[in-house]
Coordinates of C-alpha atoms in Angstrom, one line a residue:
M125 CA 19.0 25.1 15.0
K126 CA 20.3 22.2 12.8
K127 CA 21.5 20.4 15.9
F128 CA 18.0 20.8 17.5
Y129 CA 16.4 19.2 14.4
L130 CA 18.9 16.3 14.5
F131 CA 18.0 15.8 18.1
L132 CA 14.3 15.5 17.3
L133 CA 15.0 13.1 14.4
A134 CA 17.4 10.9 16.3
P135 CA 14.8 8.5 17.8
A136 CA 13.2 7.9 14.4
M137 CA 16.6 7.4 12.7
A138 CA 17.6 4.9 15.3
L139 CA 14.3 3.0 14.8
F140 CA 14.9 2.6 11.1
A141 CA 18.6 2.6 10.8
C142 CA 18.9 -1.2 11.3
N143 CA 16.2 -2.1 8.8
R144 CA 16.9 -5.2 6.6
N145 CA 14.0 -5.0 4.2
V146 CA 12.7 -8.3 3.0
Y147 CA 9.3 -6.9 2.3
V148 CA 8.7 -3.6 0.4
P149 CA 5.1 -2.7 -0.2
N150 CA 4.4 -2.2 -3.9
Q151 CA 2.6 0.8 -5.4
I152 CA -1.2 0.7 -4.9
N153 CA -3.2 0.6 -8.2
V154 CA -5.9 3.3 -7.9
P155 CA -7.4 3.5 -11.4
L156 CA -10.6 5.4 -10.6
L157 CA -12.4 3.9 -13.6
K158 CA -15.8 5.3 -14.5
E159 CA -17.2 3.4 -17.5
K160 CA -17.1 0.2 -19.5
G161 CA -14.1 -0.1 -21.7
E162 CA -12.0 2.4 -19.9
V163 CA -8.3 1.6 -19.5
K164 CA -5.7 3.1 -17.2
A165 CA -2.0 2.1 -16.9
S166 CA 1.1 3.5 -15.2
V167 CA 4.8 3.0 -15.0
S168 CA 7.5 4.1 -12.6
L169 CA 11.1 3.0 -12.0
S170 CA 9.9 0.1 -9.8
D171 CA 6.2 -0.6 -10.6
W172 CA 4.0 -1.3 -13.6
Q173 CA 0.2 -1.3 -13.4
A174 CA -2.8 -1.6 -15.6
A175 CA -6.6 -1.8 -15.0
Y176 CA -9.6 -2.4 -17.4
A177 CA -13.3 -1.8 -16.8
V178 CA -15.1 -4.9 -18.0
T179 CA -18.5 -3.2 -17.2
D180 CA -19.4 0.2 -15.7
N181 CA -19.0 -1.3 -12.2
F182 CA -16.6 -4.3 -12.6
A183 CA -12.9 -4.0 -13.4
I184 CA -9.7 -6.1 -13.4
M185 CA -6.1 -5.2 -12.7
A186 CA -2.6 -6.5 -13.0
N187 CA 0.4 -5.1 -11.1
G188 CA 4.2 -5.8 -11.3
Q189 CA 7.1 -4.6 -9.1
Y190 CA 10.8 -5.0 -9.3
I191 CA 13.3 -3.2 -7.1
S192 CA 17.0 -3.1 -7.8
R193 CA 18.8 -0.5 -5.7
L194 CA 22.4 0.6 -6.1
L195 CA 24.6 0.0 -3.1
T196 CA 25.1 3.3 -1.4
V197 CA 27.6 3.5 1.5
D198 CA 29.1 6.6 3.0
G199 CA 32.7 7.1 4.0
D200 CA 32.3 5.5 7.4
G201 CA 30.9 2.3 5.9
V202 CA 27.3 2.9 7.0
D203 CA 24.3 2.9 4.7
D204 CA 23.3 6.5 3.9
D205 CA 19.5 6.1 4.0
P206 CA 18.0 5.7 7.5
I207 CA 14.7 4.3 6.2
V208 CA 15.2 2.6 2.9
D209 CA 17.5 -0.4 2.7
P210 CA 19.7 0.3 -0.4
N211 CA 20.6 -3.4 -0.8
T212 CA 17.1 -4.7 -1.3
R213 CA 16.3 -6.6 -4.5
G214 CA 13.1 -8.3 -5.7
G215 CA 9.4 -7.7 -6.3
L216 CA 6.1 -9.3 -7.0
I217 CA 3.3 -9.8 -9.5
E218 CA -0.4 -9.3 -8.6
L219 CA -3.8 -9.9 -10.1
G220 CA -7.0 -8.4 -8.8
A221 CA -10.6 -7.6 -9.5
G222 CA -13.2 -5.3 -7.9
Y223 CA -16.1 -2.9 -7.9
T224 CA -15.9 0.7 -9.2
K225 CA -18.7 3.3 -9.1
A226 CA -18.7 6.9 -10.4
L227 CA -20.8 9.1 -8.0
G228 CA -22.9 12.2 -8.4
V229 CA -24.5 13.8 -11.5
S230 CA -21.1 15.0 -12.8
K231 CA -19.5 11.6 -12.0
K232 CA -16.3 13.3 -10.9
A233 CA -16.1 11.3 -7.7
V234 CA -15.3 7.6 -7.8
F235 CA -15.5 4.9 -5.1
E236 CA -13.7 1.6 -5.7
V237 CA -12.7 -1.5 -3.9
Y238 CA -10.4 -4.2 -5.3
G239 CA -9.2 -7.5 -3.9
G240 CA -6.5 -9.9 -5.2
Y241 CA -3.5 -12.1 -4.9
G242 CA 0.2 -11.6 -5.3
Y243 CA 3.4 -13.7 -5.2
G244 CA 6.9 -12.5 -4.9
G245 CA 10.2 -12.4 -2.9
F246 CA 13.0 -10.1 -1.7
R247 CA 16.6 -10.4 -0.7
T248 CA 19.0 -8.1 1.0
L249 CA 22.3 -8.0 2.9
Q250 CA 22.8 -7.9 6.6
E251 CA 25.0 -4.9 7.6
S252 CA 27.9 -7.1 8.8
Y253 CA 28.9 -7.6 5.2
L254 CA 30.3 -4.0 5.4
Y255 CA 33.1 -5.4 7.6
K256 CA 33.6 -8.8 5.9
P257 CA 37.2 -10.0 5.7
D258 CA 39.1 -9.8 2.5
S259 CA 39.1 -13.6 2.3
V260 CA 35.4 -13.6 1.7
S261 CA 34.9 -12.9 -2.0
G262 CA 31.1 -12.7 -2.3
Y263 CA 28.0 -11.6 -0.4
D264 CA 26.0 -14.8 -0.3
D265 CA 27.2 -15.6 3.2
Y266 CA 25.5 -12.3 4.3
R267 CA 22.3 -12.6 2.3
L268 CA 18.8 -12.6 3.7
R269 CA 16.0 -14.0 1.5
T270 CA 12.2 -14.5 1.7
K271 CA 9.4 -15.4 -0.6
F272 CA 5.7 -14.8 0.1
H273 CA 2.1 -15.2 -0.9
K274 CA 0.0 -12.0 -0.5
F275 CA -3.8 -11.4 -0.3
F276 CA -5.1 -7.9 -0.3
I277 CA -8.2 -5.7 -0.3
Q278 CA -8.1 -2.0 -1.0
P279 CA -10.9 0.5 -0.8
S280 CA -10.3 3.9 -2.4
F281 CA -12.1 7.2 -2.9
G282 CA -11.0 9.9 -5.4
L283 CA -11.9 12.8 -7.6
S284 CA -11.2 12.3 -11.3
H285 CA -11.0 15.2 -13.8
K286 CA -9.4 15.4 -17.2
V287 CA -6.5 17.4 -15.8
V288 CA -6.2 16.5 -12.1
E289 CA -6.9 13.3 -10.1
V290 CA -6.5 12.8 -6.4
A291 CA -7.3 9.8 -4.3
V292 CA -6.9 8.3 -0.8
S293 CA -6.6 4.6 -0.3
T294 CA -6.1 2.0 2.4
R295 CA -4.8 -1.4 1.5
F296 CA -5.1 -4.3 3.9
S297 CA -2.7 -7.1 3.1
L298 CA -2.1 -10.6 4.5
V299 CA 1.4 -11.7 3.7
N300 CA 2.5 -15.3 4.2
F301 CA 6.3 -15.6 4.3
N302 CA 8.1 -18.8 3.2
S303 CA 11.5 -20.0 2.0
V304 CA 13.1 -17.7 4.6
S305 CA 16.9 -18.2 4.7
S306 CA 20.1 -16.4 5.8
G307 CA 23.8 -16.8 5.0
S308 CA 26.2 -18.6 7.2
L309 CA 27.9 -15.4 8.3
T310 CA 24.8 -13.2 8.5
W311 CA 24.5 -12.9 12.2
D312 CA 28.1 -13.1 13.2
G313 CA 27.5 -16.5 14.8
D314 CA 24.7 -15.2 17.0
P315 CA 22.1 -18.0 17.1
N316 CA 19.4 -15.9 18.8
M317 CA 19.4 -13.3 16.0
R318 CA 19.3 -16.0 13.4
M319 CA 16.3 -17.7 15.1
D320 CA 14.6 -14.3 15.4
F321 CA 14.8 -13.8 11.7
Q322 CA 13.8 -17.4 10.9
R323 CA 10.5 -16.9 12.8
L324 CA 9.3 -15.2 9.7
D325 CA 9.2 -18.6 7.9
G326 CA 5.6 -19.7 7.7
K327 CA 4.4 -16.5 9.5
L328 CA 1.2 -14.8 8.3
V329 CA 1.6 -11.0 8.9
G330 CA -1.1 -8.4 8.3
F331 CA -0.3 -4.9 7.1
M332 CA -2.4 -1.7 6.9
E333 CA -1.0 0.4 4.0
P334 CA -2.6 3.9 3.6
A335 CA -1.7 5.9 0.6
A336 CA -2.3 9.3 -1.2
T337 CA -2.2 9.5 -5.0
V338 CA -2.0 12.6 -7.2
R339 CA -2.1 12.7 -11.0
V340 CA -1.7 16.0 -13.0
G341 CA -1.4 16.6 -16.7
F342 CA -3.5 16.1 -19.8
K343 CA -6.6 14.1 -20.4
N344 CA -4.8 11.0 -21.8
I345 CA -1.4 11.3 -20.0
K346 CA -0.5 12.5 -16.6
W347 CA 2.4 12.6 -14.2
F348 CA 1.6 10.9 -10.9
W349 CA 2.9 10.8 -7.3
Q350 CA 2.1 8.3 -4.6
L351 CA 3.2 8.3 -1.0
R352 CA 2.2 5.3 1.3
A353 CA 3.0 3.8 4.6
S354 CA 3.1 0.2 5.7
V355 CA 2.0 -0.6 9.3
P356 CA 2.3 -4.2 10.5
L357 CA -0.9 -5.2 12.4
R358 CA 1.1 -7.4 14.8
S359 CA 4.4 -7.3 16.5
D360 CA 6.5 -10.4 17.3
G361 CA 9.3 -8.7 19.0
V362 CA 11.4 -10.3 21.8
E363 CA 13.3 -8.4 24.4
A364 CA 16.8 -9.6 23.4
G365 CA 16.9 -9.0 19.6
P366 CA 15.3 -7.3 16.7
T367 CA 11.6 -7.4 16.1
L368 CA 10.1 -8.9 12.9
N369 CA 9.0 -5.3 12.1
N370 CA 12.6 -4.4 11.4
Y371 CA 12.4 -6.4 8.2
F372 CA 9.6 -4.4 6.6
Q373 CA 10.0 -1.1 4.9
P374 CA 7.8 1.5 6.7
F375 CA 7.4 4.1 3.9
S376 CA 7.4 4.1 0.1
F377 CA 7.2 6.7 -2.7
N378 CA 6.6 6.4 -6.4
T379 CA 6.4 8.8 -9.3
G380 CA 6.0 8.2 -13.0
I381 CA 3.7 8.4 -16.0
S382 CA 0.0 7.4 -16.1
V383 CA -2.1 7.0 -19.3
N384 CA -5.9 6.8 -19.5
F385 CA -8.3 6.0 -22.3
G386 CA -12.1 6.2 -22.0
N387 CA -15.1 7.7 -23.9
W388 CA -15.8 10.2 -21.1
L389 CA -12.4 11.9 -21.9
K390 CA -13.6 12.6 -25.4
D391 CA -16.7 14.6 -24.3

């Protein structure tokens, strides 16, 4: 039975095993604010977020992300995780504003839509560094780097209670990559693969990023979970070489603490 499951998973593992993540979608800020003066903030190992309701229907937000993963290599010299690139470092900062509306007589349901701008960058290592000669002391010659500007809009719908909150969201992001570079030994001297990666420079790539968020706990503090996907809205693949999609992380998961302060929680 175990061999049967491995057989089913093999195509998916093959698709993601060569990922070199130079873009990792950050956590989606889903505050579900209901009233003027309400504040919500959250923190996880990689993301920090806050939102404030300026009026009953207008709110602002600020988001931060920083990823620093430990190098994890198995005994055969291959990265353990078939989806997440363990060598990725970097992050972004975002600012946004939007509309929020509590629905119904009880105002337990909330619809919101935010838009904003972010700036950031990531770097990682191409897998050939695993076999680098002893004469090469560092990893800079195997490094992949990008920076980017990001514009996003994210509608969400959720149910907000003092103990439990659940929400579904879809963020649409336009990411403009720039300052793309790769080390001199990154592609083992293959100019086609280097050119394939360099096509990211100046490229505007759209992403659809659906997410589900759950928060459970007390009225002012809750534990949260968020699972999201990132689907590129265009593919720039070529037959002889990796596609640009290979440089984008397809799934992300966050968990951490969320705090909430508002007058409705006191009633």
